[in-house]
Amino acid sequence: MTLIQVKNLKKNFGKLEVLKDISVDIKESEVVCVIGASGSGKSTFLRCLNRLEDITAGEVRIDGQNITAKDANINKIRQEVGMVFQQFNLFPHKTV
């Protein structure tokens, strides 16, 4: 079963096209790694999957639900979707 489906995802920052027509299906229990050079769009792609970035074009579906639809309740969707940021100092008041 496909859990995350991305179709023709595009993201521009002004005239700079950062994500160019990305399509991918990620199945339940599948492990996927997003790798690439610094500045290649990895974090932007992940931020688009959680709608922390508005996409320029395309569609993202999580568990069959189109999260890019204008009427999508993103707060309800985010209750089931998590993201761990790469910055080490997100919680300066916490220690390991």
Short mmCIF file of N, CA and C in Angstrom, two decimals:
data_model
loop_
_atom_site.label_atom_id
_atom_site.label_comp_id
_atom_site.label_asym_id
_atom_site.label_seq_id
_atom_site.Cartn_x
_atom_site.Cartn_y
_atom_site.Cartn_z
N MET A 1 0.84 -1.19 0.00
CA MET A 1 0.00 0.00 0.00
C MET A 1 0.89 1.25 0.00
N THR A 2 0.59 2.19 -0.89
CA THR A 2 1.35 3.44 -0.96
C THR A 2 0.91 4.35 0.18
N LEU A 3 1.87 4.79 0.99
CA LEU A 3 1.59 5.67 2.12
C LEU A 3 1.82 7.14 1.77
N ILE A 4 2.90 7.41 1.04
CA ILE A 4 3.21 8.77 0.60
C ILE A 4 3.33 8.76 -0.91
N GLN A 5 2.56 9.62 -1.56
CA GLN A 5 2.61 9.71 -3.01
C GLN A 5 2.86 11.16 -3.40
N VAL A 6 3.91 11.38 -4.16
CA VAL A 6 4.27 12.71 -4.63
C VAL A 6 4.20 12.69 -6.15
N LYS A 7 3.45 13.64 -6.73
CA LYS A 7 3.28 13.69 -8.18
C LYS A 7 3.70 15.07 -8.68
N ASN A 8 4.71 15.08 -9.54
CA ASN A 8 5.12 16.28 -10.26
C ASN A 8 5.34 17.49 -9.34
N LEU A 9 5.98 17.26 -8.20
CA LEU A 9 6.22 18.32 -7.22
C LEU A 9 7.25 19.32 -7.75
N LYS A 10 6.89 20.58 -7.67
CA LYS A 10 7.80 21.67 -8.06
C LYS A 10 7.78 22.71 -6.95
N LYS A 11 8.97 23.29 -6.71
CA LYS A 11 9.08 24.36 -5.72
C LYS A 11 10.05 25.40 -6.25
N ASN A 12 9.56 26.62 -6.33
CA ASN A 12 10.38 27.75 -6.75
C ASN A 12 10.52 28.73 -5.59
N PHE A 13 11.69 29.34 -5.50
CA PHE A 13 11.91 30.49 -4.64
C PHE A 13 12.20 31.64 -5.60
N GLY A 14 11.16 32.41 -5.90
CA GLY A 14 11.30 33.43 -6.93
C GLY A 14 11.53 32.75 -8.27
N LYS A 15 12.59 33.14 -8.98
CA LYS A 15 12.90 32.54 -10.28
C LYS A 15 13.74 31.27 -10.15
N LEU A 16 14.22 30.99 -8.94
CA LEU A 16 15.06 29.81 -8.72
C LEU A 16 14.18 28.57 -8.54
N GLU A 17 14.30 27.61 -9.46
CA GLU A 17 13.54 26.36 -9.37
C GLU A 17 14.37 25.37 -8.56
N VAL A 18 13.90 25.09 -7.34
CA VAL A 18 14.65 24.23 -6.41
C VAL A 18 14.27 22.77 -6.59
N LEU A 19 12.98 22.47 -6.68
CA LEU A 19 12.51 21.11 -6.90
C LEU A 19 11.87 21.05 -8.28
N LYS A 20 12.33 20.12 -9.09
CA LYS A 20 11.93 20.08 -10.50
C LYS A 20 11.20 18.78 -10.82
N ASP A 21 9.88 18.82 -10.74
CA ASP A 21 9.05 17.71 -11.21
C ASP A 21 9.40 16.38 -10.53
N ILE A 22 9.32 16.36 -9.20
CA ILE A 22 9.63 15.15 -8.43
C ILE A 22 8.36 14.30 -8.28
N SER A 23 8.49 13.02 -8.59
CA SER A 23 7.42 12.05 -8.39
C SER A 23 8.00 10.84 -7.70
N VAL A 24 7.33 10.37 -6.65
CA VAL A 24 7.79 9.19 -5.92
C VAL A 24 6.60 8.58 -5.16
N ASP A 25 6.59 7.27 -5.08
CA ASP A 25 5.63 6.54 -4.26
C ASP A 25 6.42 5.83 -3.17
N ILE A 26 6.02 6.04 -1.92
CA ILE A 26 6.67 5.39 -0.79
C ILE A 26 5.63 4.49 -0.12
N LYS A 27 5.95 3.22 -0.07
CA LYS A 27 5.01 2.24 0.48
C LYS A 27 5.16 2.12 2.00
N GLU A 28 4.11 1.64 2.63
CA GLU A 28 4.10 1.41 4.06
C GLU A 28 5.26 0.49 4.45
N SER A 29 5.96 0.83 5.51
CA SER A 29 7.11 0.09 6.06
C SER A 29 8.37 0.18 5.19
N GLU A 30 8.31 0.92 4.11
CA GLU A 30 9.49 1.10 3.26
C GLU A 30 10.41 2.14 3.87
N VAL A 31 11.71 1.89 3.82
CA VAL A 31 12.70 2.84 4.31
C VAL A 31 13.30 3.55 3.11
N VAL A 32 13.25 4.88 3.13
CA VAL A 32 13.74 5.69 2.02
C VAL A 32 14.74 6.70 2.55
N CYS A 33 15.85 6.85 1.86
CA CYS A 33 16.86 7.86 2.22
C CYS A 33 16.89 8.92 1.13
N VAL A 34 16.93 10.17 1.54
CA VAL A 34 17.06 11.28 0.60
C VAL A 34 18.47 11.82 0.78
N ILE A 35 19.29 11.64 -0.25
CA ILE A 35 20.68 12.06 -0.15
C ILE A 35 21.02 13.00 -1.31
N GLY A 36 22.02 13.82 -1.10
CA GLY A 36 22.46 14.73 -2.15
C GLY A 36 23.38 15.78 -1.57
N ALA A 37 23.93 16.56 -2.44
CA ALA A 37 24.86 17.61 -2.04
C ALA A 37 24.15 18.71 -1.26
N SER A 38 24.92 19.45 -0.52
CA SER A 38 24.39 20.60 0.21
C SER A 38 23.73 21.56 -0.79
N GLY A 39 22.51 21.97 -0.47
CA GLY A 39 21.80 22.91 -1.34
C GLY A 39 21.05 22.27 -2.48
N SER A 40 20.95 20.93 -2.49
CA SER A 40 20.29 20.25 -3.61
C SER A 40 18.78 20.12 -3.44
N GLY A 41 18.23 20.53 -2.28
CA GLY A 41 16.78 20.53 -2.11
C GLY A 41 16.23 19.46 -1.20
N LYS A 42 17.08 18.73 -0.50
CA LYS A 42 16.61 17.64 0.38
C LYS A 42 15.67 18.17 1.47
N SER A 43 16.11 19.16 2.19
CA SER A 43 15.29 19.71 3.28
C SER A 43 14.03 20.37 2.75
N THR A 44 14.15 21.05 1.62
CA THR A 44 12.98 21.69 1.01
C THR A 44 11.95 20.63 0.63
N PHE A 45 12.41 19.51 0.08
CA PHE A 45 11.51 18.42 -0.27
C PHE A 45 10.77 17.91 0.96
N LEU A 46 11.49 17.65 2.04
CA LEU A 46 10.87 17.16 3.27
C LEU A 46 9.92 18.19 3.86
N ARG A 47 10.28 19.45 3.79
CA ARG A 47 9.39 20.51 4.30
C ARG A 47 8.11 20.60 3.47
N CYS A 48 8.20 20.33 2.18
CA CYS A 48 7.00 20.32 1.33
C CYS A 48 6.08 19.16 1.69
N LEU A 49 6.66 18.02 2.11
CA LEU A 49 5.84 16.87 2.48
C LEU A 49 5.00 17.13 3.72
N ASN A 50 5.41 18.08 4.54
CA ASN A 50 4.67 18.42 5.76
C ASN A 50 4.00 19.79 5.65
N ARG A 51 4.04 20.33 4.45
CA ARG A 51 3.47 21.65 4.14
C ARG A 51 4.05 22.76 5.01
N LEU A 52 5.30 22.60 5.40
CA LEU A 52 6.01 23.71 6.05
C LEU A 52 6.48 24.69 4.99
N GLU A 53 6.51 24.25 3.75
CA GLU A 53 6.77 25.09 2.58
C GLU A 53 5.58 24.94 1.65
N ASP A 54 5.12 26.04 1.08
CA ASP A 54 4.08 25.97 0.05
C ASP A 54 4.73 25.50 -1.24
N ILE A 55 4.07 24.57 -1.93
CA ILE A 55 4.64 24.07 -3.18
C ILE A 55 4.18 24.97 -4.33
N THR A 56 4.97 24.97 -5.38
CA THR A 56 4.65 25.76 -6.57
C THR A 56 3.66 25.01 -7.45
N ALA A 57 3.86 23.70 -7.60
CA ALA A 57 2.98 22.88 -8.41
C ALA A 57 3.13 21.43 -7.97
N GLY A 58 2.14 20.62 -8.35
CA GLY A 58 2.18 19.20 -8.03
C GLY A 58 1.21 18.83 -6.94
N GLU A 59 1.34 17.60 -6.47
CA GLU A 59 0.41 17.07 -5.48
C GLU A 59 1.15 16.14 -4.52
N VAL A 60 0.76 16.22 -3.25
CA VAL A 60 1.31 15.33 -2.22
C VAL A 60 0.12 14.66 -1.53
N ARG A 61 0.16 13.33 -1.47
CA ARG A 61 -0.88 12.56 -0.78
C ARG A 61 -0.22 11.76 0.34
N ILE A 62 -0.81 11.84 1.52
CA ILE A 62 -0.38 11.06 2.66
C ILE A 62 -1.54 10.14 3.01
N ASP A 63 -1.29 8.84 2.95
CA ASP A 63 -2.33 7.84 3.23
C ASP A 63 -3.59 8.11 2.40
N GLY A 64 -3.40 8.49 1.14
CA GLY A 64 -4.51 8.74 0.23
C GLY A 64 -5.13 10.11 0.30
N GLN A 65 -4.76 10.89 1.30
CA GLN A 65 -5.36 12.22 1.49
C GLN A 65 -4.47 13.28 0.84
N ASN A 66 -5.07 14.09 -0.03
CA ASN A 66 -4.35 15.14 -0.73
C ASN A 66 -4.09 16.30 0.24
N ILE A 67 -2.86 16.39 0.74
CA ILE A 67 -2.55 17.44 1.72
C ILE A 67 -2.30 18.79 1.04
N THR A 68 -2.20 18.79 -0.28
CA THR A 68 -2.01 20.05 -1.00
C THR A 68 -3.32 20.67 -1.44
N ALA A 69 -4.43 20.00 -1.17
CA ALA A 69 -5.74 20.56 -1.51
C ALA A 69 -6.03 21.77 -0.63
N LYS A 70 -6.73 22.73 -1.19
CA LYS A 70 -7.02 23.97 -0.45
C LYS A 70 -7.83 23.71 0.82
N ASP A 71 -8.67 22.68 0.81
CA ASP A 71 -9.52 22.40 1.98
C ASP A 71 -8.91 21.36 2.93
N ALA A 72 -7.65 20.98 2.71
CA ALA A 72 -7.01 19.98 3.57
C ALA A 72 -6.78 20.56 4.97
N ASN A 73 -7.11 19.79 5.99
CA ASN A 73 -6.90 20.20 7.38
C ASN A 73 -5.48 19.77 7.77
N ILE A 74 -4.52 20.64 7.52
CA ILE A 74 -3.12 20.29 7.73
C ILE A 74 -2.81 20.02 9.20
N ASN A 75 -3.49 20.67 10.11
CA ASN A 75 -3.24 20.42 11.53
C ASN A 75 -3.65 19.01 11.92
N LYS A 76 -4.74 18.52 11.37
CA LYS A 76 -5.17 17.14 11.63
C LYS A 76 -4.18 16.16 11.01
N ILE A 77 -3.72 16.45 9.81
CA ILE A 77 -2.76 15.58 9.12
C ILE A 77 -1.46 15.53 9.90
N ARG A 78 -1.01 16.66 10.42
CA ARG A 78 0.26 16.72 11.16
C ARG A 78 0.22 15.93 12.46
N GLN A 79 -0.96 15.57 12.95
CA GLN A 79 -1.06 14.72 14.13
C GLN A 79 -0.54 13.32 13.85
N GLU A 80 -0.50 12.95 12.56
CA GLU A 80 -0.07 11.62 12.16
C GLU A 80 1.28 11.62 11.43
N VAL A 81 1.80 12.80 11.09
CA VAL A 81 3.05 12.92 10.33
C VAL A 81 4.06 13.67 11.18
N GLY A 82 5.25 13.10 11.33
CA GLY A 82 6.28 13.76 12.12
C GLY A 82 7.52 14.05 11.30
N MET A 83 8.32 14.97 11.82
CA MET A 83 9.55 15.35 11.14
C MET A 83 10.57 15.73 12.20
N VAL A 84 11.78 15.22 12.05
CA VAL A 84 12.87 15.56 12.96
C VAL A 84 13.82 16.46 12.20
N PHE A 85 14.04 17.65 12.69
CA PHE A 85 14.89 18.61 12.00
C PHE A 85 16.36 18.30 12.23
N GLN A 86 17.20 18.73 11.32
CA GLN A 86 18.61 18.40 11.40
C GLN A 86 19.41 19.32 12.31
N GLN A 87 18.88 20.48 12.67
CA GLN A 87 19.62 21.37 13.55
C GLN A 87 19.74 20.74 14.94
N PHE A 88 20.92 20.82 15.51
CA PHE A 88 21.17 20.17 16.79
C PHE A 88 20.70 21.01 17.96
N ASN A 89 20.40 22.27 17.75
CA ASN A 89 20.10 23.17 18.86
C ASN A 89 18.64 23.63 18.85
N LEU A 90 17.73 22.75 18.50
CA LEU A 90 16.33 23.12 18.48
C LEU A 90 15.80 23.42 19.87
N PHE A 91 16.31 22.71 20.87
CA PHE A 91 15.84 22.89 22.23
C PHE A 91 17.05 23.21 23.14
N PRO A 92 17.47 24.45 23.16
CA PRO A 92 18.69 24.79 23.92
C PRO A 92 18.56 24.56 25.43
N HIS A 93 17.32 24.47 25.92
CA HIS A 93 17.10 24.24 27.35
C HIS A 93 17.13 22.75 27.71
N LYS A 94 17.31 21.89 26.73
CA LYS A 94 17.34 20.43 26.94
C LYS A 94 18.75 19.91 26.77
N THR A 95 19.03 18.79 27.43
CA THR A 95 20.32 18.13 27.25
C THR A 95 20.08 16.66 26.94
N VAL A 96 21.09 16.02 26.43
CA VAL A 96 20.98 14.58 26.11
C VAL A 96 21.45 13.78 27.29
#
